[in-house]
XYZ file of C-alpha atoms in Angstrom:
442
model
C -18.471 -1.363 2.366
C -20.316 -0.082 -0.710
C -18.727 2.471 -2.969
C -21.198 5.250 -2.199
C -20.557 5.021 1.535
C -16.826 5.130 0.930
C -17.123 8.142 -1.335
C -19.097 10.008 1.314
C -16.227 9.454 3.695
C -13.657 10.787 1.226
C -15.622 13.731 -0.121
C -13.882 16.049 2.339
C -10.964 16.252 -0.044
C -11.771 14.543 -3.328
C -12.765 17.794 -4.967
C -10.696 20.221 -2.920
C -8.661 22.869 -4.706
C -5.147 22.882 -3.303
C -3.633 26.135 -2.129
C -0.128 27.020 -3.274
C 1.105 27.072 0.309
C 0.298 24.105 2.508
C 1.107 23.443 6.140
C 2.239 20.061 7.438
C 1.305 17.875 9.057
C -2.088 17.992 7.361
C -4.828 16.516 9.567
C -5.851 13.052 8.418
C -9.477 12.218 7.867
C -11.285 11.463 11.070
C -11.986 7.785 11.696
C -10.050 6.741 8.568
C -8.861 3.170 9.131
C -5.776 2.059 7.263
C -3.427 -0.788 6.720
C -0.073 -0.072 8.296
C 3.317 -1.471 7.440
C 5.100 -1.802 10.777
C 8.357 -3.552 9.905
C 10.112 -4.802 6.792
C 12.926 -7.330 6.589
C 14.772 -8.059 3.349
C 17.328 -10.781 2.707
C 19.162 -11.030 -0.634
C 16.495 -8.953 -2.383
C 17.920 -6.992 -5.337
C 20.976 -5.116 -3.998
C 20.039 -5.660 -0.338
C 21.973 -8.404 1.406
C 20.175 -7.578 4.616
C 17.827 -4.780 5.615
C 15.657 -4.217 8.695
C 13.399 -1.175 8.741
C 10.676 0.061 11.071
C 7.856 2.243 9.778
C 5.757 4.755 11.652
C 2.312 6.053 10.661
C 2.446 9.133 8.473
C 5.240 9.926 6.057
C 8.528 8.092 5.598
C 11.046 9.615 3.182
C 14.072 7.692 1.922
C 16.713 9.858 0.285
C 19.934 9.000 -1.490
C 21.752 9.144 -4.820
C 20.493 7.179 -7.785
C 21.234 3.443 -8.087
C 21.424 2.921 -4.310
C 18.330 0.743 -3.914
C 15.553 3.258 -3.202
C 13.250 1.976 -5.930
C 14.034 -1.636 -4.991
C 12.850 -0.889 -1.452
C 9.465 0.261 -2.765
C 9.367 -2.725 -5.133
C 9.824 -5.083 -2.184
C 6.934 -3.490 -0.291
C 4.743 -3.565 -3.391
C 5.639 -7.239 -3.948
C 3.620 -8.048 -0.829
C 0.399 -7.117 -2.660
C 0.281 -10.132 -4.985
C 3.771 -11.706 -4.990
C 4.517 -10.163 -8.374
C 7.042 -7.500 -9.312
C 5.977 -4.253 -10.934
C 9.430 -3.880 -12.466
C 10.426 -7.338 -13.618
C 8.731 -10.229 -15.359
C 11.141 -12.724 -13.795
C 11.466 -13.455 -10.085
C 15.011 -14.630 -10.781
C 16.073 -10.982 -11.159
C 14.931 -10.261 -7.600
C 17.566 -12.509 -6.002
C 20.734 -10.575 -5.206
C 23.247 -11.155 -8.003
C 26.102 -11.809 -5.531
C 24.354 -14.930 -4.224
C 22.240 -15.762 -7.264
C 24.758 -18.216 -8.701
C 25.268 -20.098 -5.438
C 23.496 -23.421 -4.734
C 20.289 -22.821 -2.802
C 20.291 -19.080 -3.505
C 17.222 -17.350 -2.115
C 15.589 -14.006 -1.418
C 13.154 -13.302 1.398
C 10.707 -10.520 2.227
C 9.117 -10.467 5.678
C 6.615 -7.823 6.698
C 4.750 -7.092 9.880
C 1.395 -5.534 9.010
C -1.285 -4.098 11.247
C -4.939 -3.899 10.237
C -6.833 -2.216 13.035
C -5.746 -4.060 16.169
C -4.840 -7.223 14.259
C -1.107 -7.804 13.587
C -0.184 -10.064 10.695
C 3.098 -11.491 9.480
C 3.557 -11.995 5.752
C 6.619 -13.785 4.415
C 7.549 -14.487 0.797
C 10.548 -16.621 -0.128
C 12.096 -17.019 -3.567
C 14.303 -20.106 -3.736
C 16.503 -21.150 -6.652
C 15.919 -24.865 -7.215
C 18.728 -26.617 -9.107
C 17.755 -27.403 -12.684
C 17.868 -30.925 -14.057
C 20.789 -32.119 -16.189
C 22.669 -28.898 -15.675
C 19.788 -26.721 -16.906
C 18.837 -23.339 -15.509
C 17.476 -23.424 -11.983
C 13.775 -22.885 -11.308
C 12.546 -20.267 -8.880
C 10.242 -21.665 -6.232
C 7.946 -19.234 -4.456
C 6.783 -19.860 -0.896
C 4.195 -17.630 0.762
C 3.370 -17.756 4.456
C 0.679 -15.691 6.156
C 0.945 -15.916 9.944
C 3.014 -19.071 9.426
C 0.448 -20.800 7.191
C 1.301 -21.563 3.579
C -0.766 -19.680 1.041
C -1.024 -19.313 -2.724
C -0.381 -16.031 -4.491
C -4.100 -15.828 -5.261
C -4.835 -15.847 -1.522
C -3.022 -12.532 -1.030
C -5.814 -10.407 -2.496
C -6.669 -7.786 0.122
C -4.124 -8.955 2.690
C -1.911 -5.929 2.084
C -3.014 -3.091 -0.175
C -0.583 -0.592 -1.640
C -0.417 1.869 -4.517
C 2.978 2.289 -6.182
C 3.988 5.165 -8.439
C 7.199 4.812 -10.430
C 8.448 7.189 -13.144
C 8.324 4.255 -15.574
C 4.589 3.913 -14.892
C 4.130 6.143 -17.911
C 4.263 2.838 -19.796
C 0.738 2.216 -18.442
C -0.463 5.205 -20.409
C 1.931 5.070 -23.344
C 2.596 1.338 -23.703
C 0.628 -1.622 -25.086
C -2.869 -2.570 -23.834
C -1.408 -5.324 -21.621
C 0.098 -2.637 -19.356
C -3.270 -0.966 -18.862
C -5.028 -4.291 -18.253
C -2.465 -5.190 -15.610
C -2.931 -1.821 -13.886
C -6.687 -2.305 -13.788
C -6.624 -6.010 -12.854
C -4.176 -5.460 -10.010
C -6.223 -2.583 -8.626
C -9.533 -4.446 -8.732
C -8.138 -7.692 -7.322
C -6.967 -5.866 -4.168
C -10.522 -4.775 -3.387
C -12.714 -7.479 -4.928
C -12.029 -11.160 -4.276
C -14.860 -12.097 -6.665
C -13.043 -10.253 -9.443
C -9.790 -12.054 -8.631
C -11.657 -15.369 -8.763
C -13.319 -14.495 -12.087
C -9.944 -13.518 -13.530
C -8.478 -16.863 -12.482
C -11.425 -18.748 -13.980
C -11.217 -16.799 -17.226
C -7.491 -17.439 -17.615
C -8.030 -21.155 -17.002
C -10.825 -21.347 -19.602
C -8.780 -19.256 -22.045
C -5.781 -21.567 -21.717
C -7.898 -24.661 -22.377
C -9.763 -23.057 -25.275
C -6.539 -21.883 -26.917
C -5.056 -25.378 -26.596
C -8.106 -26.793 -28.369
C -7.905 -24.138 -31.090
C -4.254 -25.022 -31.738
C -5.212 -28.693 -31.946
C -7.972 -27.919 -34.449
C -5.600 -25.758 -36.456
C -2.902 -28.432 -36.616
C -4.953 -31.598 -36.914
C -8.463 -30.548 -37.800
C -11.601 -31.864 -36.117
C -15.045 -30.713 -35.088
C -15.142 -26.964 -34.228
C -18.241 -27.727 -32.164
C -15.883 -28.943 -29.430
C -15.202 -25.284 -28.658
C -18.668 -24.938 -27.138
C -17.426 -26.854 -24.099
C -15.164 -23.904 -23.254
C -17.296 -21.111 -24.691
C -19.733 -21.092 -21.760
C -17.197 -20.827 -18.891
C -15.181 -18.338 -20.928
C -18.201 -16.100 -21.578
C -19.494 -16.357 -18.004
C -16.209 -15.270 -16.409
C -15.474 -12.764 -19.193
C -18.811 -10.997 -18.676
C -18.007 -10.570 -14.972
C -14.617 -9.084 -15.823
C -15.944 -6.704 -18.461
C -18.804 -5.506 -16.282
C -16.567 -4.974 -13.221
C -13.861 -3.247 -15.252
C -16.353 -0.862 -16.838
C -18.003 0.116 -13.555
C -14.724 0.432 -11.651
C -13.040 2.473 -14.368
C -15.979 4.894 -14.277
C -15.521 5.167 -10.497
C -11.778 5.771 -10.900
C -12.516 8.449 -13.462
C -14.836 10.289 -11.073
C -12.120 10.320 -8.416
C -9.289 11.199 -10.800
C -11.032 14.124 -12.494
C -10.931 16.640 -9.596
C -7.332 15.649 -8.796
C -6.318 16.155 -12.411
C -8.263 19.409 -12.633
C -6.354 20.694 -9.603
C -2.958 19.653 -10.996
C -3.699 21.259 -14.375
C -5.329 24.357 -12.886
C -8.598 23.454 -14.554
C -7.190 23.543 -18.086
C -7.843 19.857 -18.837
C -10.616 17.359 -18.191
C -9.388 13.785 -17.782
C -11.409 10.885 -19.156
C -10.810 7.143 -18.827
C -12.663 5.325 -21.593
C -13.099 1.563 -21.688
C -12.774 -0.396 -24.928
C -13.841 -4.052 -24.483
C -12.499 -6.387 -27.151
C -15.068 -7.422 -29.743
C -17.724 -5.149 -28.257
C -16.365 -1.646 -28.819
C -17.223 0.046 -32.067
C -14.228 0.963 -34.199
C -13.882 4.713 -33.900
C -10.242 5.382 -34.740
C -9.441 6.571 -38.245
C -5.976 7.029 -39.677
C -6.766 10.564 -40.725
C -8.542 11.673 -37.555
C -7.615 12.164 -33.913
C -8.749 9.226 -31.751
C -11.541 10.874 -29.805
C -13.467 9.482 -26.846
C -16.114 6.817 -27.315
C -19.751 7.560 -26.573
C -20.749 4.081 -25.398
C -21.311 3.898 -21.622
C -20.175 0.362 -20.880
C -20.760 0.804 -17.147
C -24.477 1.090 -17.899
C -24.601 -2.285 -19.638
C -25.827 -5.270 -17.613
C -23.734 -8.411 -17.204
C -26.352 -10.354 -19.209
C -26.086 -7.836 -22.047
C -22.294 -8.085 -21.992
C -22.464 -11.894 -22.078
C -24.825 -11.797 -25.063
C -22.484 -9.437 -26.888
C -19.470 -11.643 -26.188
C -21.343 -14.719 -27.412
C -22.139 -12.994 -30.717
C -18.582 -11.695 -31.037
C -17.125 -15.176 -30.489
C -19.443 -16.641 -33.115
C -18.462 -13.974 -35.627
C -14.756 -14.506 -34.888
C -14.860 -18.323 -35.194
C -13.284 -18.498 -38.709
C -10.440 -16.182 -37.673
C -9.844 -18.147 -34.457
C -9.638 -21.463 -36.320
C -7.217 -19.941 -38.822
C -4.981 -18.390 -36.140
C -5.317 -21.059 -33.453
C -6.136 -18.576 -30.699
C -9.023 -16.751 -29.011
C -9.213 -13.274 -30.522
C -12.169 -11.845 -28.542
C -12.384 -11.334 -24.786
C -11.084 -9.414 -21.761
C -7.512 -10.578 -22.462
C -7.561 -8.097 -25.378
C -9.463 -5.237 -23.721
C -8.021 -1.749 -23.484
C -8.811 1.616 -21.960
C -7.580 5.064 -22.837
C -6.540 8.232 -21.071
C -7.990 11.307 -22.751
C -7.561 15.018 -22.021
C -10.103 17.302 -23.630
C -11.197 14.317 -25.706
C -7.767 13.593 -27.234
C -5.933 10.303 -26.627
C -2.853 11.030 -24.504
C -1.124 7.834 -25.637
C -0.829 9.189 -29.166
C -0.786 12.932 -28.655
C 0.031 13.709 -25.018
C 3.232 15.484 -23.982
C 5.454 13.949 -21.316
C 4.202 16.506 -18.789
C 0.563 15.802 -19.635
C 1.072 12.068 -19.361
C 2.947 12.272 -16.074
C 0.212 14.456 -14.570
C -2.501 12.070 -15.797
C -0.666 9.095 -14.316
C -0.130 10.767 -10.935
C -3.814 11.737 -10.869
C -4.813 8.147 -11.641
C -2.556 6.708 -8.932
C -3.911 9.069 -6.288
C -7.424 8.198 -7.437
C -6.518 4.516 -7.174
C -5.693 5.006 -3.483
C -8.996 6.796 -2.875
C -10.874 4.098 -4.778
C -9.327 1.327 -2.659
C -10.333 3.185 0.490
C -13.855 3.701 -0.822
C -14.196 0.032 -1.716
C -12.467 -1.599 1.269
C -12.867 0.950 4.076
C -9.071 0.911 4.624
C -6.435 3.216 3.191
C -3.675 1.495 1.232
C -0.024 2.375 1.803
C 1.158 4.873 -0.801
C 4.591 4.175 -2.332
C 5.978 7.118 -4.292
C 9.253 7.065 -6.220
C 10.589 10.433 -7.449
C 6.987 11.605 -7.782
C 7.717 15.326 -7.442
C 10.382 15.407 -10.141
C 9.393 17.398 -13.238
C 6.549 19.142 -11.365
C 6.519 22.863 -10.647
C 6.261 24.102 -7.068
C 2.490 24.602 -7.112
C 1.856 21.071 -8.385
C 4.321 19.654 -5.857
C 2.297 21.279 -3.095
C -0.905 19.843 -4.584
C 0.521 16.331 -4.487
C 2.058 16.755 -1.041
C -1.215 17.994 0.406
C -3.241 15.074 -0.941
C -0.707 12.448 0.086
C -0.344 14.149 3.474
C -3.938 13.152 4.247
C -3.226 9.449 3.720
C -2.401 7.589 6.958
C 0.862 6.059 5.677
C 3.101 6.834 2.728
C 6.674 5.967 1.785
C 8.550 8.329 -0.537
C 11.922 8.034 -2.232
C 13.878 10.912 -3.741
C 17.386 11.913 -4.720
C 16.825 15.640 -4.158
C 15.739 16.676 -0.687
C 15.104 20.224 -1.878
C 11.857 19.106 -3.517
C 10.260 18.860 -0.059
C 9.341 21.852 2.155
C 11.050 21.950 5.577
C 7.715 21.616 7.379
C 6.979 18.436 5.435
C 10.377 16.972 6.340
C 9.887 17.879 9.999
C 6.528 16.084 10.111
C 7.820 12.680 8.970
C 10.702 10.242 9.273
C 13.687 10.717 6.957
C 16.149 7.922 6.147
C 19.260 7.921 4.007
C 20.080 4.963 1.738
C 23.540 4.419 0.281
C 24.850 1.194 -1.294
C 22.031 -0.843 0.208
C 22.694 0.462 3.738
C 19.984 2.410 5.546
C 20.548 4.988 8.276
C 18.646 7.858 9.864
C 19.252 11.074 7.939
C 21.385 13.589 9.790
C 19.814 17.053 9.936
C 17.623 16.583 6.826
C 16.212 20.123 7.127
C 19.090 22.097 5.688
C 19.103 25.866 6.250
C 19.003 26.637 2.528
C 15.844 24.600 1.846
């Protein structure tokens, strides 16, 4: 489905101003197809020795004190997207620590997913393989889709989800790598060609960097780099062009959400800064204001030409440093409110609101691009929001076919919202149906 068609289907609520009082359940969009998580099984994942959980369409809320496994539950669901954790760089940390030291230790995630009338079974196993000569064990990853072995790269679009964690502020406030990962992961779910281009770019980058290190250490003919320049530029131009266009689309969706959450006091911008192509605009004595270059309007051929010139200009620096210094692996984008960079000057409240707006826009963008709603995964999302903004978020999420929330404080949710969904209680890795979640004093 093209983006414009998708946006026409979502325009019923993209720009809607939320009322302070909302009624639940909120009617979902008519004829809005969605992916649905039907069942989840966890074995030795984080603090779960064993967990079996059924999911219904609509809202599922998991409550419980902190450090009981609520966030790990969302992490496990999100892991199904691309077999990568949003919270840890090492899969070893995902294996339950009580069994992690045992021979043959493993963790397993099994999910039953429904797309339309088509059920699918996705299983991911993490197996500790004994290291050689007493060394640290390796973690082997096995992925099975309907019983057939797959690679992690084959998961693109199999199960789409959008996860919001409180620590996602690192996307806005942290290094450029965090923002690239946010964008890459979003685009790969909806665009297999982008996922393929990203794989090709990383392969060319690895080979080119190896050659640069060789030239740095041992010398040789720099002309050898031309062998890898062409595949690098070709895949890089695809990435830059797709990132620029998609970020502009995300911005269009995020702006009305952000305007609603801020009561129209701020205008959110997402500005793309491709490495080697963006003009330097930041001065030490001035606020970093938004760029004027519209990268989404540039053609892929124009981007490729610019990258080729940038690589040529950077050749002396690359030979001296032994690494590729220009390309999508060094791109960045910024969140701006009223033209000011939130990474440098935003308050915690501003940044949290901008991140929530971007995550909700990410869900709408995936629907517009794929024709299917992703599953929304929301961890302590209402914390630090006032009542009016809570209602704004609840209303928008209430229109999505399936969402899974976690929270420590049940009082953040209106009784009507609780009555419209399924409420579970999680304590010490054990899940049970919540008893009388609608307390009289709520």
